mmCIF file of C-alpha atoms in Angstrom:
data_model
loop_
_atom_site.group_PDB
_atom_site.id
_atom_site.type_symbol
_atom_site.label_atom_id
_atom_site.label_comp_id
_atom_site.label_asym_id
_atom_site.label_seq_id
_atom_site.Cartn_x
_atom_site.Cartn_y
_atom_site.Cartn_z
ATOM 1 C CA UNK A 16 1.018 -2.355 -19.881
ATOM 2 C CA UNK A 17 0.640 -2.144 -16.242
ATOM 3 C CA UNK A 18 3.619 -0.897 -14.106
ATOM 4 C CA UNK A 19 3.820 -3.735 -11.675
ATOM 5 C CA UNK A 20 1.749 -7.465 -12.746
ATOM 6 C CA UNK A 21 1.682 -10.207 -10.234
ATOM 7 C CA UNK A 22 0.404 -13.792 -10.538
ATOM 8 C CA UNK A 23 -3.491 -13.430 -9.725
ATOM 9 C CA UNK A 24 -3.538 -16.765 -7.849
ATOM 10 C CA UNK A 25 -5.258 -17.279 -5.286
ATOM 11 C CA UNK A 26 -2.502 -19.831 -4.391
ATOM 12 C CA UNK A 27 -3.186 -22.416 -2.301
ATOM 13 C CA UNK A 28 -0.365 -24.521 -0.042
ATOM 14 C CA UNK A 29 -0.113 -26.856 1.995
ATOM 15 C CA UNK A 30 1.672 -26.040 5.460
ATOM 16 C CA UNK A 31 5.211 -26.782 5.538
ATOM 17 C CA UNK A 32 5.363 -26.094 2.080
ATOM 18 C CA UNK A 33 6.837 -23.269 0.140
ATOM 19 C CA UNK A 34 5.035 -20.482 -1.405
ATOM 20 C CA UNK A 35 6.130 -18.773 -4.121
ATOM 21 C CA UNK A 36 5.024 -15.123 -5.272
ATOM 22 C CA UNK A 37 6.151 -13.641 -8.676
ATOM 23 C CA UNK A 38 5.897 -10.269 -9.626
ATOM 24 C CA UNK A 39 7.171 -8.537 -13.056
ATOM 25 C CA UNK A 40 7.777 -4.612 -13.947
ATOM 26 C CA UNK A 41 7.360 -2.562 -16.758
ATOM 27 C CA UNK A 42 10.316 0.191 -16.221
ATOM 28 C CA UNK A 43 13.762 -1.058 -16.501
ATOM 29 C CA UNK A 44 14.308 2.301 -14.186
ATOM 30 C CA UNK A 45 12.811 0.865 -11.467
ATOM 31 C CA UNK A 46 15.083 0.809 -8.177
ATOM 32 C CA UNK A 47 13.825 -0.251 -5.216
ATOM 33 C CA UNK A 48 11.366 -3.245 -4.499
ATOM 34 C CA UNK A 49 9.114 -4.201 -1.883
ATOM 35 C CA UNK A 50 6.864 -6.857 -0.377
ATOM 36 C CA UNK A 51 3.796 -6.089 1.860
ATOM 37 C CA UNK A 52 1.689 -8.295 3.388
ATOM 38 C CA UNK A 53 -1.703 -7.470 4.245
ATOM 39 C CA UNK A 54 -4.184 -9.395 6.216
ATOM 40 C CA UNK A 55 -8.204 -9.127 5.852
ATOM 41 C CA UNK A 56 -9.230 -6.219 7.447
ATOM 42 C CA UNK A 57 -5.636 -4.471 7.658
ATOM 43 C CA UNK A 58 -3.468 -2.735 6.416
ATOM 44 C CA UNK A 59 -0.266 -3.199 4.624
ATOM 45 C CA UNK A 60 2.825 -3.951 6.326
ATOM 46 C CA UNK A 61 6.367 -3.983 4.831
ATOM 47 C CA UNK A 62 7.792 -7.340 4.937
ATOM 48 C CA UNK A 63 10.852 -7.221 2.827
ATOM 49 C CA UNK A 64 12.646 -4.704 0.788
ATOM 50 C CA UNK A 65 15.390 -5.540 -1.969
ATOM 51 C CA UNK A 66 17.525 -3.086 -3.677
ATOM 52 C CA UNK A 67 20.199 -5.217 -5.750
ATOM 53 C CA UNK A 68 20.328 -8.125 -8.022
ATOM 54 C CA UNK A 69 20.427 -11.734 -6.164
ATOM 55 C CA UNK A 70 18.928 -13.029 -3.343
ATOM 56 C CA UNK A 71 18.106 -11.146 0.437
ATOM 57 C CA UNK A 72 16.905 -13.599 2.963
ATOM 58 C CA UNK A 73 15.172 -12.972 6.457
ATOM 59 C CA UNK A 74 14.177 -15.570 8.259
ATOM 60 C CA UNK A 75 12.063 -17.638 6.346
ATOM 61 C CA UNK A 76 11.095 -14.757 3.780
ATOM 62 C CA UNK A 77 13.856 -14.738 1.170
ATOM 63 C CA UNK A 78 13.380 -12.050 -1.970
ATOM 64 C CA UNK A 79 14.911 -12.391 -5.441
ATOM 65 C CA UNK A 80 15.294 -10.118 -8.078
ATOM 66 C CA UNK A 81 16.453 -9.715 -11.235
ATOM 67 C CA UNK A 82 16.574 -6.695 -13.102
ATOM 68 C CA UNK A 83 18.087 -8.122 -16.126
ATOM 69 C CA UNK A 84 14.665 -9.983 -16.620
ATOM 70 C CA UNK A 85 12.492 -7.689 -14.930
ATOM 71 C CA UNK A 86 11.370 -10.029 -12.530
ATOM 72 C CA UNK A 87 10.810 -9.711 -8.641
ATOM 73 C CA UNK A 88 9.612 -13.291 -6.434
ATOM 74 C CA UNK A 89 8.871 -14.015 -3.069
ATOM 75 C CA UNK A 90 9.552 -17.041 -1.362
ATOM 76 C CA UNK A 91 8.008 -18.229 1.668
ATOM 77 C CA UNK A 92 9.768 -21.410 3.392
ATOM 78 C CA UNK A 93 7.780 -23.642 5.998
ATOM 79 C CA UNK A 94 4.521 -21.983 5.206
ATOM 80 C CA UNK A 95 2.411 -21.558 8.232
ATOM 81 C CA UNK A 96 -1.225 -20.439 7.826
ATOM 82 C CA UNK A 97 -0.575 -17.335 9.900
ATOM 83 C CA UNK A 98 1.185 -16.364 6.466
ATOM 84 C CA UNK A 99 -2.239 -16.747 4.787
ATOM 85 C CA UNK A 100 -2.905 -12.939 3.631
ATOM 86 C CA UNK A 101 -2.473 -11.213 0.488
ATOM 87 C CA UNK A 102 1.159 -10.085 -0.738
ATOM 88 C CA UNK A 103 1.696 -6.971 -2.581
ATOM 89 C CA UNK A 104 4.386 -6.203 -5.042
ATOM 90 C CA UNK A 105 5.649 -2.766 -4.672
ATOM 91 C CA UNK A 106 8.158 -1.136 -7.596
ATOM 92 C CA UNK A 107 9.669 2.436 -6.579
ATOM 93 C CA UNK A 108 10.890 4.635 -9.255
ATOM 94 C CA UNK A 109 12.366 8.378 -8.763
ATOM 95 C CA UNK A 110 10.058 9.057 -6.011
ATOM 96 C CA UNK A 111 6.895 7.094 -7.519
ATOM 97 C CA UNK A 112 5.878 4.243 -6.096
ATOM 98 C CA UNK A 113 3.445 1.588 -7.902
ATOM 99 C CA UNK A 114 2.229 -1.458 -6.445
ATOM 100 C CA UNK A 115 0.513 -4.559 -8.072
ATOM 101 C CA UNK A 116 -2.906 -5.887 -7.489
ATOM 102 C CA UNK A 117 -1.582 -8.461 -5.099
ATOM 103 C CA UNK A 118 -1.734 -12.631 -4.548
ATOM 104 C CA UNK A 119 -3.707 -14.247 -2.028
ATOM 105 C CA UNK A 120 -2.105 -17.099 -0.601
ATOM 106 C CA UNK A 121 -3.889 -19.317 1.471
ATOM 107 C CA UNK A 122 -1.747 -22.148 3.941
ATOM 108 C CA UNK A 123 -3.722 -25.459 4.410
ATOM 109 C CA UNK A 124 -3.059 -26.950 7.884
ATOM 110 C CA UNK K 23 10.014 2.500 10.442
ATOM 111 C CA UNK K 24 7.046 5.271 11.087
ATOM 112 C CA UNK K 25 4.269 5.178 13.456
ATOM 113 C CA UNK K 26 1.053 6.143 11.764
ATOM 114 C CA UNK K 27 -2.350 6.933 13.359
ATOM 115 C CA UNK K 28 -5.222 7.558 11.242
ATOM 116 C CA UNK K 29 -8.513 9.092 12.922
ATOM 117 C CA UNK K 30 -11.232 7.696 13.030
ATOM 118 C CA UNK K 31 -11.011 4.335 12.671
ATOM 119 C CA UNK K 32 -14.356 3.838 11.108
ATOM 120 C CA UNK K 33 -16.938 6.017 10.540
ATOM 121 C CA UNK K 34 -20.753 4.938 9.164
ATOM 122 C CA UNK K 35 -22.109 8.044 7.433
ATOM 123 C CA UNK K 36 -25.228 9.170 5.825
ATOM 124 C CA UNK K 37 -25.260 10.364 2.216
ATOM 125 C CA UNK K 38 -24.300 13.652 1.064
ATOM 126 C CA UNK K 39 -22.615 14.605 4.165
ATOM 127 C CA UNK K 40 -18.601 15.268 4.608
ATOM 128 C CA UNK K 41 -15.887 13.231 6.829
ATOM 129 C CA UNK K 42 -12.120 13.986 7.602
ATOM 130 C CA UNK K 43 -10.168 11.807 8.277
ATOM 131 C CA UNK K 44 -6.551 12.569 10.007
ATOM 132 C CA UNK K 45 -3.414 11.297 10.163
ATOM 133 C CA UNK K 46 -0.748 11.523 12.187
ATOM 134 C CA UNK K 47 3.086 10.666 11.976
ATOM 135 C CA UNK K 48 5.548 10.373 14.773
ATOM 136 C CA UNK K 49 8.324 11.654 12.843
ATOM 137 C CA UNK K 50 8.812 14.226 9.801
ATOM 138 C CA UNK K 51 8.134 12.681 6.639
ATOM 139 C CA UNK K 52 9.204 13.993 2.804
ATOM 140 C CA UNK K 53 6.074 12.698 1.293
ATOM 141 C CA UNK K 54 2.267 11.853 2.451
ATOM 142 C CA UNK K 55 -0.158 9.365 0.486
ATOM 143 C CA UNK K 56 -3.961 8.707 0.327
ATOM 144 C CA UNK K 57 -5.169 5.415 -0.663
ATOM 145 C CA UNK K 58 -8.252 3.684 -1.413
ATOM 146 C CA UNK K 59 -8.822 0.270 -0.717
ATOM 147 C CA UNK K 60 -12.380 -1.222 -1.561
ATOM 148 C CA UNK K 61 -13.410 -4.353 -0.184
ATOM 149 C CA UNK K 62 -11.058 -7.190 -1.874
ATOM 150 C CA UNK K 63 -9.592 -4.974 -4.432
ATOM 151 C CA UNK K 64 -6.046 -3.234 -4.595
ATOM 152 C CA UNK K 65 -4.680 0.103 -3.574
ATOM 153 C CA UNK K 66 -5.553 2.856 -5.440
ATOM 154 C CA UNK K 67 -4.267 6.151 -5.419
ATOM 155 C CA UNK K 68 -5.655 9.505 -4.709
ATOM 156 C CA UNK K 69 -3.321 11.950 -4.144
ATOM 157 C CA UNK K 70 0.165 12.373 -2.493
ATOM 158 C CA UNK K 71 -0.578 15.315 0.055
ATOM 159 C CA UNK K 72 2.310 18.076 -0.432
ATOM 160 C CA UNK K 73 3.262 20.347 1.986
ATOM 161 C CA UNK K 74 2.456 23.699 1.799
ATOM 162 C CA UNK K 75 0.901 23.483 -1.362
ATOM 163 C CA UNK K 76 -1.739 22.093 -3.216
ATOM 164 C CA UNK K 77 -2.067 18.327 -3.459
ATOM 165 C CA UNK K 78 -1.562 16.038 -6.578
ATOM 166 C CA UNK K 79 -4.163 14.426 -7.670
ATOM 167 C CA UNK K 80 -4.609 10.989 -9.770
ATOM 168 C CA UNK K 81 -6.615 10.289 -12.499
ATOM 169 C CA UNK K 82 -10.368 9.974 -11.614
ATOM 170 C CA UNK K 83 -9.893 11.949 -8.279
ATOM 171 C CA UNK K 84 -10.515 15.856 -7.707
ATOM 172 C CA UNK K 85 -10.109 18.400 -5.401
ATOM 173 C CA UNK K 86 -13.751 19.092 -4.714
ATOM 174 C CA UNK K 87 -14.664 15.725 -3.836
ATOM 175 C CA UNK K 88 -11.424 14.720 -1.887
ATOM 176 C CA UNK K 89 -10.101 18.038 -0.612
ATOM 177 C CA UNK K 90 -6.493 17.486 1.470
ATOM 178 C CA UNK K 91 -4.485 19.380 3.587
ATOM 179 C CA UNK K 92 -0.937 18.927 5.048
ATOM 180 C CA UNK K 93 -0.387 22.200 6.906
ATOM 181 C CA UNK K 94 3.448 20.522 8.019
ATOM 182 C CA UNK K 95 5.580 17.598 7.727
ATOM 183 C CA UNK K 96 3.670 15.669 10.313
ATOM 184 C CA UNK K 97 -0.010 15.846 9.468
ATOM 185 C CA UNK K 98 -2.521 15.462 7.131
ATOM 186 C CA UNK K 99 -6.504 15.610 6.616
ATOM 187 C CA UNK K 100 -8.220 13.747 3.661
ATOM 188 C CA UNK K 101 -11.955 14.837 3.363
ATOM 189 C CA UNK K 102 -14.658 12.533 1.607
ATOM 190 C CA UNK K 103 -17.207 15.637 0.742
ATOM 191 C CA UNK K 104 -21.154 15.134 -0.453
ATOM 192 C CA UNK K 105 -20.802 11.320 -0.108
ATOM 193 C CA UNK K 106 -22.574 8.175 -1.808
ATOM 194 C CA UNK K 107 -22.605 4.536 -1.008
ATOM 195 C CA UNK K 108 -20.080 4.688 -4.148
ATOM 196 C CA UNK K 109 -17.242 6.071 -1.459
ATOM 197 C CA UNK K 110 -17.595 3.274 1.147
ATOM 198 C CA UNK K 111 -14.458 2.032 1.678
ATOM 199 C CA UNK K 112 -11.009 1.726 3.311
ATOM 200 C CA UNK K 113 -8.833 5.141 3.732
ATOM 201 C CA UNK K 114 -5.684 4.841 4.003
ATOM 202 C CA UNK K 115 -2.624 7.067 4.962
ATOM 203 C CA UNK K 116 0.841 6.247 3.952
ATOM 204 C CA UNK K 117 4.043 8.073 4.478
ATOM 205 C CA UNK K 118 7.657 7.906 2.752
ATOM 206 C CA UNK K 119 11.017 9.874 3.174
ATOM 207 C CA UNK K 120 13.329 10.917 5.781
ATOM 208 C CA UNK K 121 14.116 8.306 8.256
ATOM 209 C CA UNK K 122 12.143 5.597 6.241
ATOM 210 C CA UNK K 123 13.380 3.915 2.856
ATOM 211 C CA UNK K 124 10.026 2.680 1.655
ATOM 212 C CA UNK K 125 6.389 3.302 2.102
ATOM 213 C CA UNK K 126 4.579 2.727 5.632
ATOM 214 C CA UNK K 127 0.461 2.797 6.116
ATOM 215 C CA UNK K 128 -1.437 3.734 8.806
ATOM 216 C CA UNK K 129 -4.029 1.590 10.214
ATOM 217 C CA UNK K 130 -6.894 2.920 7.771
ATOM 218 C CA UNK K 131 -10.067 4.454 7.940
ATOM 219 C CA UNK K 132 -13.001 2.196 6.946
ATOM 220 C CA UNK K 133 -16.310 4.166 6.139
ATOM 221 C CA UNK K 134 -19.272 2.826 5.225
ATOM 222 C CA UNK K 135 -22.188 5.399 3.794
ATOM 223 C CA UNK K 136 -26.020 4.723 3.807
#
């Protein structure tokens, strides 16, 4: 079983629209979680970071998680296609860190 | 947040020769990362560069053909020795600890090899 699974998409939106990016871990020990985003061609760049149960909103990026089920999502509100890149789940545990194979979401204008 | 500065930025390299590739943080940093990144795939792991000792390597990935070094808490050299078209790819750098709370990359490295 893989440390950190995300939905494979691609997923595909239209703008305005809200995206939604799931991601599930293995290790109820798990503490910290993490979104990057990384263009084509770039690297990855933190975009949010959640530490505790509920909901953590910036802007119009809001993370949930819930540790009960395992279960980390990403939701993206007003989708513009400057948010089309590929989102990676990150999962820190102790001082590991593992990250999934990431979603690529594509915004339609 | 760190800043990160990987050099160079891309290299195009002939078979069975050796790069380094740098990277430098503005700040001191507990712990220093290599990645891999091949074209449309996910991050994988090499080794987390330790300072002042040897590095720790992953699965599939050994010393002879990635040798490290992180001499302090600010720097560290990844080296791609007796290369194949196999190693072209995307280098990356990342850094965790002290002033940061999560992992921060560095603009990469992207080598191709002929």
């Amino acid at each position: 079983q893989k440390e950190v699974e995300q939905n494979s998409g691609p997923l595909s939106v239209p703008e305005g629209a809200i995206a939604s990016l799931n991601c599930t871990y293995s290790d109820r020990g798990s503490q910290s979680f993490f979104w990057y985003r990384q263009y084509s061609g770039k690297s990855p760049e933190l975009i949010m970071s959640i530490y505790s149960n509920g909901d953590k909103e910036d802007g119009r990026f809001t993370a949930q998680l819930n540790k009960a089920s395992q279960y980390v999502s990403l939701l993206i509100r007003d989708s513009q296609p400057s948010d089309s890149a590929t989102y990676l789940c990150a999962v820190m545990r102790g001082n590991q860190f593992y990250f999934g194979t990431g979603t690529s979401l594509t915004v339609i204008p | 947040s760190a800043v990160i500065s990987q050099k160079p930025s891309r290299d195009i390299c002939q078979r069975g020769t050796s790069l380094t590739i740098q990277c430098q943080v503005d700040s001191q940093v507990t712990m220093m990362f290599w990645y891999r990144q091949q074209p449309g795939q996910s991050l994988t792991l090499i080794a987390t560069a330790n300072q002042g000792s040897e590095a720790t390597y992953e699965s599939g990935f050994v010393i002879d053909k990635f040798p490290i070094s992180r001499p302090n808490l600010t720097f560290s050299t990844l080296t791609v020795s007796n290369m194949s078209p196999e190693d072209s790819s995307i280098y990356l750098c990342s850094v965790w600890g002290a002033s940061t709370d999560t992992q921060y990359f560095g603009p990469g490295t992207r080598l191709t090899v002929l």
